[in-house]
Coordinates of C-alpha atoms and ligand atoms in Angstrom, one line a residue:
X563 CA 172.8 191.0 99.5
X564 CA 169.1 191.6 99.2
X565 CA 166.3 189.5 100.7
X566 CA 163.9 189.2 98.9
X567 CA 161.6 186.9 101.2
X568 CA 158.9 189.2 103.3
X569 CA 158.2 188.5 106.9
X570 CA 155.2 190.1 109.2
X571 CA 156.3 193.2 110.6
X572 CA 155.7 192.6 114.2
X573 CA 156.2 189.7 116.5
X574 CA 153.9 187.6 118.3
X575 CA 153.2 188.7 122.3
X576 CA 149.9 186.7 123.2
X577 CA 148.6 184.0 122.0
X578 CA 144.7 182.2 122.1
X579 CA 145.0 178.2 121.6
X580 CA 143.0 176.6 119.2
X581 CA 141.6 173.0 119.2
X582 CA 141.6 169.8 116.6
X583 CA 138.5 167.8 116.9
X584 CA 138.1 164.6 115.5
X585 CA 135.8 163.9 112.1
X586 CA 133.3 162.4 113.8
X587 CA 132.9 165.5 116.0
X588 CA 132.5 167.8 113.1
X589 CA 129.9 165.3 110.8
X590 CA 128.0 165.9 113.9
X591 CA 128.1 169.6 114.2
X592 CA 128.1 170.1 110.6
X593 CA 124.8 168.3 110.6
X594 CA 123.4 170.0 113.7
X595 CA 124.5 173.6 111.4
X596 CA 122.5 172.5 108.5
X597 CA 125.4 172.4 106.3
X598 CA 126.0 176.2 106.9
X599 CA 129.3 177.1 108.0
X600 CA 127.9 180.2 109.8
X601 CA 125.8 178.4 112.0
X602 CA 129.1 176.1 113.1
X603 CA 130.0 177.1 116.5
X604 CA 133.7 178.9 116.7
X605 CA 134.9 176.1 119.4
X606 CA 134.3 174.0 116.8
X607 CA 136.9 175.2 113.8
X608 CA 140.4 174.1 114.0
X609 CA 141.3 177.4 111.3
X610 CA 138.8 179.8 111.0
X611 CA 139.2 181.2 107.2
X612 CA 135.3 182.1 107.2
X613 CA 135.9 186.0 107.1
X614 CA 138.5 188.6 107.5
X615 CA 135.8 190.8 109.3
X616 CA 136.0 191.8 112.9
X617 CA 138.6 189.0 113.5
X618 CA 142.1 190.7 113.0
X619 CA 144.7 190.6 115.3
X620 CA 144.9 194.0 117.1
X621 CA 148.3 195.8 117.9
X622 CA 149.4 196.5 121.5
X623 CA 149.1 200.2 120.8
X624 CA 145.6 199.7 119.6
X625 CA 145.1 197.8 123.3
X626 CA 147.4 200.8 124.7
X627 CA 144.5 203.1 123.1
X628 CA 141.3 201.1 124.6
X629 CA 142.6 202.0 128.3
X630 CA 142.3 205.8 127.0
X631 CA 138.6 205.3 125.8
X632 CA 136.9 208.7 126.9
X633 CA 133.1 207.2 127.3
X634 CA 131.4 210.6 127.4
X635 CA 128.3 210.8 125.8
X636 CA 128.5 213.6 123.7
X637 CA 131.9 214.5 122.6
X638 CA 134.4 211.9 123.0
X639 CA 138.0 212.8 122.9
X640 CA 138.4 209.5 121.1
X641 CA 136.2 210.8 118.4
X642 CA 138.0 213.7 117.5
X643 CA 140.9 211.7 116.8
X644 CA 138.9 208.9 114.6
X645 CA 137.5 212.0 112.5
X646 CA 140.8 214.1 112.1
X647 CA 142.8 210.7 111.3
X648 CA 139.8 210.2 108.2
X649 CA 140.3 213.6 107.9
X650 CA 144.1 213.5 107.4
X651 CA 144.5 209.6 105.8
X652 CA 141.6 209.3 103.5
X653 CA 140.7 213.3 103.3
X654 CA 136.9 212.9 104.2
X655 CA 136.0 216.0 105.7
X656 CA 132.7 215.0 108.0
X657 CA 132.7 211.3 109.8
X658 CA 129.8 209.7 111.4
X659 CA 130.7 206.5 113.6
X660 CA 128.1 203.3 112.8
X661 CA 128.3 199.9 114.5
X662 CA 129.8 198.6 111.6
X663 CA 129.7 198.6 108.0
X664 CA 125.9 197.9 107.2
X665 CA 124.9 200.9 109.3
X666 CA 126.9 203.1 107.2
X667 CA 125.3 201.5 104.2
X668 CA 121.5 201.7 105.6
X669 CA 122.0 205.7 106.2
X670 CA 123.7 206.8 103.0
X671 CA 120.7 204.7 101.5
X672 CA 118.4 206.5 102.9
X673 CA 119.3 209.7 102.6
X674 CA 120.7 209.3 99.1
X675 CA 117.7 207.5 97.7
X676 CA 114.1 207.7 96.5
X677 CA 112.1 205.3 95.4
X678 CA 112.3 203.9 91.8
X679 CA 115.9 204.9 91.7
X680 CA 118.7 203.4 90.1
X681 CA 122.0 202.4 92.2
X682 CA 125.2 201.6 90.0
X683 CA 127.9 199.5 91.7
X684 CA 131.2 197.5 90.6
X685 CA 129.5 194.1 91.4
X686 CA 127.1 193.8 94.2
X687 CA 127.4 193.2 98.0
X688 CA 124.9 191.6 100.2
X689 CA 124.2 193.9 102.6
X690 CA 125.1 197.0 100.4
X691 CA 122.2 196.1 97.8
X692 CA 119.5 195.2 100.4
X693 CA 119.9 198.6 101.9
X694 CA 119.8 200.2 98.5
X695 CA 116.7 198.2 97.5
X696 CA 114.8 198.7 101.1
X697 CA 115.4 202.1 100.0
X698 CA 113.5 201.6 96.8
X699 CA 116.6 201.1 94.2
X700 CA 117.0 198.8 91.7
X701 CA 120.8 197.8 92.3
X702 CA 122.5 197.9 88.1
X703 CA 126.1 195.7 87.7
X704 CA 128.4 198.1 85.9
X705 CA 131.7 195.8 86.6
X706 CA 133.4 194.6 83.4
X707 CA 132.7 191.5 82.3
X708 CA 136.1 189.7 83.0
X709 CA 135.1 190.3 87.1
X710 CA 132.4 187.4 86.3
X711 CA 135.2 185.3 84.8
X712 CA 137.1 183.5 87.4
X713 CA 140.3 182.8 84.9
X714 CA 140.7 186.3 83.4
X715 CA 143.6 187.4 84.3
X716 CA 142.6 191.3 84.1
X717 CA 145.1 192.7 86.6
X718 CA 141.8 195.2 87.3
X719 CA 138.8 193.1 87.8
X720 CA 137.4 195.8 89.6
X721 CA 137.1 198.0 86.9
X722 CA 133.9 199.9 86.4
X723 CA 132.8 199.3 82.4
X724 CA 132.3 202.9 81.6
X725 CA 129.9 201.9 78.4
X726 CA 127.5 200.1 80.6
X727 CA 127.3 203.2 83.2
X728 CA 126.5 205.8 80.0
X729 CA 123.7 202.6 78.7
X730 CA 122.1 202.9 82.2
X731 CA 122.2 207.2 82.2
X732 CA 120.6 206.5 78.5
X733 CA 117.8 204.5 79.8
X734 CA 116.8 205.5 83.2
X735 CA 118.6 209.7 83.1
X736 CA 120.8 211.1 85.2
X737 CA 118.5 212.4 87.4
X738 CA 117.5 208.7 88.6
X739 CA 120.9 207.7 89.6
X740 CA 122.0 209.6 93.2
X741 CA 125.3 207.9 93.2
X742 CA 127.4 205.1 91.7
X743 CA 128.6 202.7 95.1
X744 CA 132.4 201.7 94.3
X745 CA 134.0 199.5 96.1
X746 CA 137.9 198.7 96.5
X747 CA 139.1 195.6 96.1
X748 CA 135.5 193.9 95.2
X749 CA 134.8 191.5 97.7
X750 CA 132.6 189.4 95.5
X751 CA 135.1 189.2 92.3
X752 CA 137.0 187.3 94.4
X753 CA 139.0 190.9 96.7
X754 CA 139.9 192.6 93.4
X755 CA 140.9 195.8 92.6
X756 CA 140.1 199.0 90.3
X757 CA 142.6 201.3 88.9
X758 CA 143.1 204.8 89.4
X759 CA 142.8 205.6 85.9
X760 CA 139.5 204.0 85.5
X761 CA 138.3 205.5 88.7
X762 CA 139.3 208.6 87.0
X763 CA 137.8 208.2 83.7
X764 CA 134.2 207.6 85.9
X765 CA 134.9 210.9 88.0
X766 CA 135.2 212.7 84.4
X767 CA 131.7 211.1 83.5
X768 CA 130.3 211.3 86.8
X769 CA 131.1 215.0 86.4
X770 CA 129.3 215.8 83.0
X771 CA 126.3 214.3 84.7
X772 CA 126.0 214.9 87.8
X773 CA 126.0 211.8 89.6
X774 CA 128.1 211.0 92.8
X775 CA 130.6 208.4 93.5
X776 CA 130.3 206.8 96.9
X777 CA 133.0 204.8 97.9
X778 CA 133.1 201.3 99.8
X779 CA 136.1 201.5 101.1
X780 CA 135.8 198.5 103.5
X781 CA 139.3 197.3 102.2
X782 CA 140.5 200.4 100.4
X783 CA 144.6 199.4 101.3
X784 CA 144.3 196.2 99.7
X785 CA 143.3 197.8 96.4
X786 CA 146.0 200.1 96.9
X787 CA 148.6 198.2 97.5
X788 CA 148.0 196.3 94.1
X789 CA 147.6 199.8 92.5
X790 CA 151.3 200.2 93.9
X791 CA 152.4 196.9 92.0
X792 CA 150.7 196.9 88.9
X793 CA 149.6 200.3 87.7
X794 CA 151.6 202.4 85.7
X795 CA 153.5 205.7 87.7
X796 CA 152.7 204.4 91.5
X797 CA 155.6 202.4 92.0
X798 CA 157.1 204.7 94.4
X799 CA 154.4 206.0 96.1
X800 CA 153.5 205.2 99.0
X801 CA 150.3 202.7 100.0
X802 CA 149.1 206.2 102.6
X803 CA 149.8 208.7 99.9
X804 CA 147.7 206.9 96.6
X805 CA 145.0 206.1 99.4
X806 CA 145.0 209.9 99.8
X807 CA 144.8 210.4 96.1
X808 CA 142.1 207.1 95.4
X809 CA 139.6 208.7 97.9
X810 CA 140.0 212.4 96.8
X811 CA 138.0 211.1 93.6
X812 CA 135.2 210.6 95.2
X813 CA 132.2 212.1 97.4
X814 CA 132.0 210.0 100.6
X815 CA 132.3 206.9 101.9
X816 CA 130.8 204.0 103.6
X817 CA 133.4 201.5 105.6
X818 CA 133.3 198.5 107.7
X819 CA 136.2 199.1 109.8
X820 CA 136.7 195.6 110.7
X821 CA 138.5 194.6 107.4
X822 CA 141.4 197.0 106.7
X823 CA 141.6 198.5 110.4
X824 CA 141.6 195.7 112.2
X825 CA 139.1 196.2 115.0
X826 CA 136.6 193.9 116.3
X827 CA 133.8 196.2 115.8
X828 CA 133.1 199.6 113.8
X829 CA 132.4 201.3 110.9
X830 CA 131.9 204.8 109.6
X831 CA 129.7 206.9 106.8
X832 CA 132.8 209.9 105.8
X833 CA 130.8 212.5 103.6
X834 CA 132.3 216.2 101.9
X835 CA 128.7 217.4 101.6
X836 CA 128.1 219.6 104.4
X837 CA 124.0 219.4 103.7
X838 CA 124.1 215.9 103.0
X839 CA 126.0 215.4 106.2
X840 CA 123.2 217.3 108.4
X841 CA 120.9 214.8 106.8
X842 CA 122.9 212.0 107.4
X843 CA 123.4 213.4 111.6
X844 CA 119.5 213.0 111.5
X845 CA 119.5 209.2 110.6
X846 CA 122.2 208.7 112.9
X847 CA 120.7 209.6 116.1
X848 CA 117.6 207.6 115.1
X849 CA 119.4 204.2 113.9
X850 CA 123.3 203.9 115.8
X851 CA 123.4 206.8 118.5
X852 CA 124.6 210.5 118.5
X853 CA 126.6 211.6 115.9
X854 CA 130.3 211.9 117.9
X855 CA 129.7 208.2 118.8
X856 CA 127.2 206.8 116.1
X857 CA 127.3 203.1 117.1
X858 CA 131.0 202.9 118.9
X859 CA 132.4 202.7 122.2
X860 CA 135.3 205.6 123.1
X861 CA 137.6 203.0 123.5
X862 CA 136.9 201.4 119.9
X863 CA 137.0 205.0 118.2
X864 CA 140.4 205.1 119.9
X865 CA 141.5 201.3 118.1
X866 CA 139.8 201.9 115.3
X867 CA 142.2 206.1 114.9
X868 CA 145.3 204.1 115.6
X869 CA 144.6 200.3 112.8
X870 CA 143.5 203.0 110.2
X871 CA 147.3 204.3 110.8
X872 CA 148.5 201.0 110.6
X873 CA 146.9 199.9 107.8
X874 CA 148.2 202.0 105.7
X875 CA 151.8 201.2 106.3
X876 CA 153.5 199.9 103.1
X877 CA 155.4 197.0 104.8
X878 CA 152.4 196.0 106.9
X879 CA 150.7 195.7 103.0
X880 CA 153.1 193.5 101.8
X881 CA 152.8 191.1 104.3
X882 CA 149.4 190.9 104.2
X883 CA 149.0 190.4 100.5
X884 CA 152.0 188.4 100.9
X885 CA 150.3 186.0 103.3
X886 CA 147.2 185.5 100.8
X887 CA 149.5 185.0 97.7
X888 CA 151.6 182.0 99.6
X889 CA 148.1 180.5 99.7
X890 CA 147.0 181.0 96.3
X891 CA 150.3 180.3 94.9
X892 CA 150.7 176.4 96.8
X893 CA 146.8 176.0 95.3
X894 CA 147.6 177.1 92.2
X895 CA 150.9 175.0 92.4
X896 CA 148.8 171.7 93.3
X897 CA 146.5 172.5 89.9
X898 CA 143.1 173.7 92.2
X899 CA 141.0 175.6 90.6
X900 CA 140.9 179.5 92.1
X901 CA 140.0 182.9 91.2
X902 CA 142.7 184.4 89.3
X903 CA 144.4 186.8 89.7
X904 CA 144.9 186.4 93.7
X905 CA 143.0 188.2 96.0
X906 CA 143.3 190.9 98.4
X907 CA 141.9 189.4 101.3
X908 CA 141.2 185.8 100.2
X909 CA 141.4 182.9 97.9
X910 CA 138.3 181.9 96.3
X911 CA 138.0 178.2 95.2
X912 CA 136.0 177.8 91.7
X913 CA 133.7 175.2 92.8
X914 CA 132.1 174.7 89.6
X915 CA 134.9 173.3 88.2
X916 CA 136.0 171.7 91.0
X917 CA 132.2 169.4 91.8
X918 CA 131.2 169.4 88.3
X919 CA 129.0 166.5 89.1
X920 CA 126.8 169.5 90.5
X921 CA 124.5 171.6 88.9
X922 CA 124.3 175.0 90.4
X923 CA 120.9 174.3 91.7
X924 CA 122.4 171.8 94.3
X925 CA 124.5 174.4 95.6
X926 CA 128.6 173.2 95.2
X927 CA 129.8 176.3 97.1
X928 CA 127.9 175.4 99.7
X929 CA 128.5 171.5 99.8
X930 CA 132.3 172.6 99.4
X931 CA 133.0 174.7 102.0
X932 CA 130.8 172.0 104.2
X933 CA 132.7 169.0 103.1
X934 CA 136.3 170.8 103.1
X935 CA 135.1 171.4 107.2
X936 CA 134.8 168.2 107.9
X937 CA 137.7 167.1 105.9
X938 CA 140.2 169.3 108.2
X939 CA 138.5 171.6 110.5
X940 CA 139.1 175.0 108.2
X941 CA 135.7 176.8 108.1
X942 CA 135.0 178.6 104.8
X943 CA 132.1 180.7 103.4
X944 CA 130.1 180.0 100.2
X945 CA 130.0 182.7 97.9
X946 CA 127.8 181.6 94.8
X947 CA 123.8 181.2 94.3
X948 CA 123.3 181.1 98.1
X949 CA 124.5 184.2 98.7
X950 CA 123.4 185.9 95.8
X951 CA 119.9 185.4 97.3
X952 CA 116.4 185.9 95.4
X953 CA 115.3 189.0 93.6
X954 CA 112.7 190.9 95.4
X955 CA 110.2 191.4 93.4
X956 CA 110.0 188.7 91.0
X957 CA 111.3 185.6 93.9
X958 CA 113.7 184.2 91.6
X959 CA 117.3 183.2 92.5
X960 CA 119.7 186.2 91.3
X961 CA 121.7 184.4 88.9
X962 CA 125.5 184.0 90.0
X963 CA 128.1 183.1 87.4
X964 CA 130.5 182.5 90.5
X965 CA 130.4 179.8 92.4
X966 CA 133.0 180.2 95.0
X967 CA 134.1 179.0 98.2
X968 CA 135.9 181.7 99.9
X969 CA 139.2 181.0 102.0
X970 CA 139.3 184.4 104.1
X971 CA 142.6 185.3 105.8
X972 CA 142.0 187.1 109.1
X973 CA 144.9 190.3 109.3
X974 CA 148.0 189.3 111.5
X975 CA 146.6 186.2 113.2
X976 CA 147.5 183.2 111.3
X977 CA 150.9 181.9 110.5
X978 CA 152.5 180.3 107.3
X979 CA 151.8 177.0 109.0
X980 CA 148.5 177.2 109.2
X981 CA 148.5 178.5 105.7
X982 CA 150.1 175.1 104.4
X983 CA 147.7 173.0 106.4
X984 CA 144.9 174.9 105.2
X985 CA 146.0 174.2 101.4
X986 CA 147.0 170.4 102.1
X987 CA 143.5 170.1 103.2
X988 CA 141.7 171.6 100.0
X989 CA 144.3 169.5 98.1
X990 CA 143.5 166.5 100.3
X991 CA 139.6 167.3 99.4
X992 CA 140.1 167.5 95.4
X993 CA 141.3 163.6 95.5
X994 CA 137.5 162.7 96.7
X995 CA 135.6 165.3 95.3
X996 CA 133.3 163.6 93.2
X997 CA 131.9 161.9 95.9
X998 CA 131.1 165.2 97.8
X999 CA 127.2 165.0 97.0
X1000 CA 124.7 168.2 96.1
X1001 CA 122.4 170.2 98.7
X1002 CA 119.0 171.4 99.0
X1003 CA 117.5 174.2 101.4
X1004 CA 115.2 172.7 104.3
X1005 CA 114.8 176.5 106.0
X1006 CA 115.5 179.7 103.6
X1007 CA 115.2 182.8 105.2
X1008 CA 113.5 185.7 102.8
X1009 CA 116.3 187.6 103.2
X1010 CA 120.4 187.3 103.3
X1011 CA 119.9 183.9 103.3
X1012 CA 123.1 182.3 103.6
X1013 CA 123.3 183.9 107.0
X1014 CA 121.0 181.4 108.9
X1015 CA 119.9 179.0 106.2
X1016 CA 119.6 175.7 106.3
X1017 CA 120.3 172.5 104.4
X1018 CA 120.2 168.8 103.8
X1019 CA 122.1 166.6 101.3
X1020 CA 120.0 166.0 98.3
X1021 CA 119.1 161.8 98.2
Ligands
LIG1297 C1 132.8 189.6 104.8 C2 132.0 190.7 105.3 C3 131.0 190.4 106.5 C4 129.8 189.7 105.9 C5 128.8 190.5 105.6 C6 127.7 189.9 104.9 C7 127.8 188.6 104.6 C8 128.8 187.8 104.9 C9 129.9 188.4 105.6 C10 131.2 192.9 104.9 C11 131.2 194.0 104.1 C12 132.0 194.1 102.9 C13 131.9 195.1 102.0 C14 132.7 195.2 100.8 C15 130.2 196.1 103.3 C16 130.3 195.1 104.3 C17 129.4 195.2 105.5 N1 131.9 191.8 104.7 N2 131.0 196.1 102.2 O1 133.4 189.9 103.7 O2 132.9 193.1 102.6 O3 130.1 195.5 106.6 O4 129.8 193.5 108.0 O5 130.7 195.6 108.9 O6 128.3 195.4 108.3 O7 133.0 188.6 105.5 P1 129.7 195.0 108.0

């Protein structure tokens, strides 16, 4: 006999106890959060699918590892390990430790950029384009077009569209494009991923024209692990040795470690570039700390060595994904409308079609991911015209063909039960959704707005 059902590899040795509240507990706190699901406070949630970031469950050998934090100042045992595991799993030859993903980000921009530049990415991320443009880049969208499409069912909606990157060397040259940002398993199309073939077809042309490939790799596995199931030759690879081969075609990397390697905090900027990497060592010690601890404890470098291990494991992969696609599926089952194809690290509800009482300007994402907290407790994030925030120069809102509500799954902390409660609940919401009613901003902050923002219900 074969099973063919999955089950988490590990088994459950602590637990933290979580809380129901009653309706009229959360249409209070909603309204004290201004309708922003990041202003809720955590005591608060019943299931917290806001993010996957910083909120994993760690292993007790990542635990075993904090009691061996080596807090030295300069030096840290802990950081020798953290750079020779990059060294051996993703083959970056120099690390830099950051607090977390953003600092990573805000030194490769500013060593990587000049003014009036020109930054290619496969869709945009918050934080990753406000560093680029404090830099002085304009951020360019080279994704293909089916990553804007929430029902393609392009099994690589990560793809970079190679014609629009040789349209922007045309207009703007070569020489005013440092580096295309690519990111595994796009966060913003919805945690989808690129092949290696089209990753390779951009090294050839990145090649003829000089122009380097920076790679977010804040949830590199994921992408892998669908590279493993759906492209062509990879089938019996191995998730760790296509990682290997995915990051070898590019020139460095930024991550936020608290996706795929399951820490609470930490991130790193992995470079080839000897000279680039004395540049980056000089931005370090100015913005996260010295360069063998950048913004991280000992004892997280230690965590942070041993999740990167464990991340990469293949049957630790297909739970995960497996986890997200139980989700998806009972949605898709009940007839909601979600991003297809499933995610990597979430589902995303299409909540244009599902409040199409609402134009865009009364933000549905956002009224969505409100109402489906007060419905049930499960705190979401809005992923659609709030978050795609205002373009600097001219003030307008970015334009955001997706309007999504974004049901993150945290890495080995909830269990299938709390997956079907979480889909009864959106299923529950779709019976009364045209009664859930539009929003409109009464604080908007000038930058990454959906942080802090706040709203009322329009009259
Ligand atoms: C996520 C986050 C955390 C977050 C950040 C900004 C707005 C809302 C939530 C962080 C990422 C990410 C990618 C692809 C860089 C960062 C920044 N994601 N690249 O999805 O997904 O990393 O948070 O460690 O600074 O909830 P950082």
């Amino acid at each position: 006999m074969t099973i063919t059902s999955w089950a988490e590899p590990y088994k459950i040795k602590m637990v933290e106890l979580i809380r129901m509240t009653s309706r009229q507990e959360r249409e209070k706190a909603i309204r004290e959060a201004g309708f922003n699901t990041f202003l809720l406070k955590s005591e608060d949630v019943y299931i917290d699918l806001l993010t996957d970031s910083g909120v994993g469950a760690m292993s007790d050998r990542q635990w075993a590892g904090m009691m061996t934090g080596d807090e030295a100042y300069a030096g840290s045992r802990n950081f020798y390990h953290l750079e020779e595991t990059i060294r051996s799993c993703y083959g970056y030859k120099y690390t830099l430790p950051t607090h977390q993903g953003r600092g990573a980000e805000h030194i490769l921009s500013k060593i990587m950029i000049k003014p009036g530049d020109y930054v290619p990415g496969n869709m945009y991320f918050t934080t990753t384009r406000l560093h680029q443009e404090l830099a002085g880049a304009t951020f360019v969208d080279v994704i293909i077009d089916e990553a804007h499409d929430p029902v393609s069912d392009h099994p690589f909606k990560g793809n970079v569209d190679l014609a629009k990157v040789t349209a922007l060397i045309e207009r703007v040259g070569a020489e005013k494009i440092p580096y295309i940002c690519v990111a595994t398993c796009v966060n913003m199309a919805g945690g989808q991923p690129i092949s290696l073939a089209n990753l390779r077809a951009l090294r050839e042309l990145c090649d003829a024209s000089g122009i380097k490939i920076m790679h977010d790799m804040t949830r590199v596995a994921e992408n892998v692990f669908f590279i493993q199931q759906r492209e062509e030759g990879y089938r019996d690879k191995t998730v760790a040795e296509i990682t290997h081969e995915l990051c070898s075609l590019t020139d460095g990397a930024t991550m936020s470690a608290k996706k795929d390697a399951m820490v609470n905090i930490g991130g790193f900027l992995a470079l080839n570039d000897e000279i680039l990497y004395e540049q980056a060592c000089e931005q370090v010690v100015i913005y996260e700390g010295l360069h063998t601890y950048g913004g991280m404890a000992g004892r997280d470098m230690e965590a942070l060595a041993i999740g990167i291990r464990e991340s990469l494991c293949d049957d630790h992969m297909r739970a995960r994904i497996g986890q997200v696609e139980y989700l998806g599926k009972k949605l898709i089952d009940a007839g909601v409308p979600i991003v297809r194809p499933i995610g990597g690290h979430a589902i995303f509800l299409d909540a244009r079609a599902i409040l199409p009482h609402l134009s865009q300007a009364q933000f549905p994402a956002q009224a969505l991911a409100a109402a489906l907290y007060v419905e049930s407790g499960v705190r979401t994030m809005e992923r659609g015209i709030v978050s795609a925030g205002r373009n600097p120069e001219t003030g307008a809102n970015y334009g955001s063909r997706l309007e999504l509500v974004r049901m993150t799954i945290p890495r080995r902390v909830y269990t299938q039960s709390h997956m079907d409660v979480a889909a009864e609940a959106v299923i529950d919401l779709m019976e009364r959704a045209e009664q859930i009613r539009g929003l409109e901003f009464t604080y908007e902050p000038s930058c990454l707005r959906f942080f802090m923002g706040r709203f009322k219900t329009v009259a």
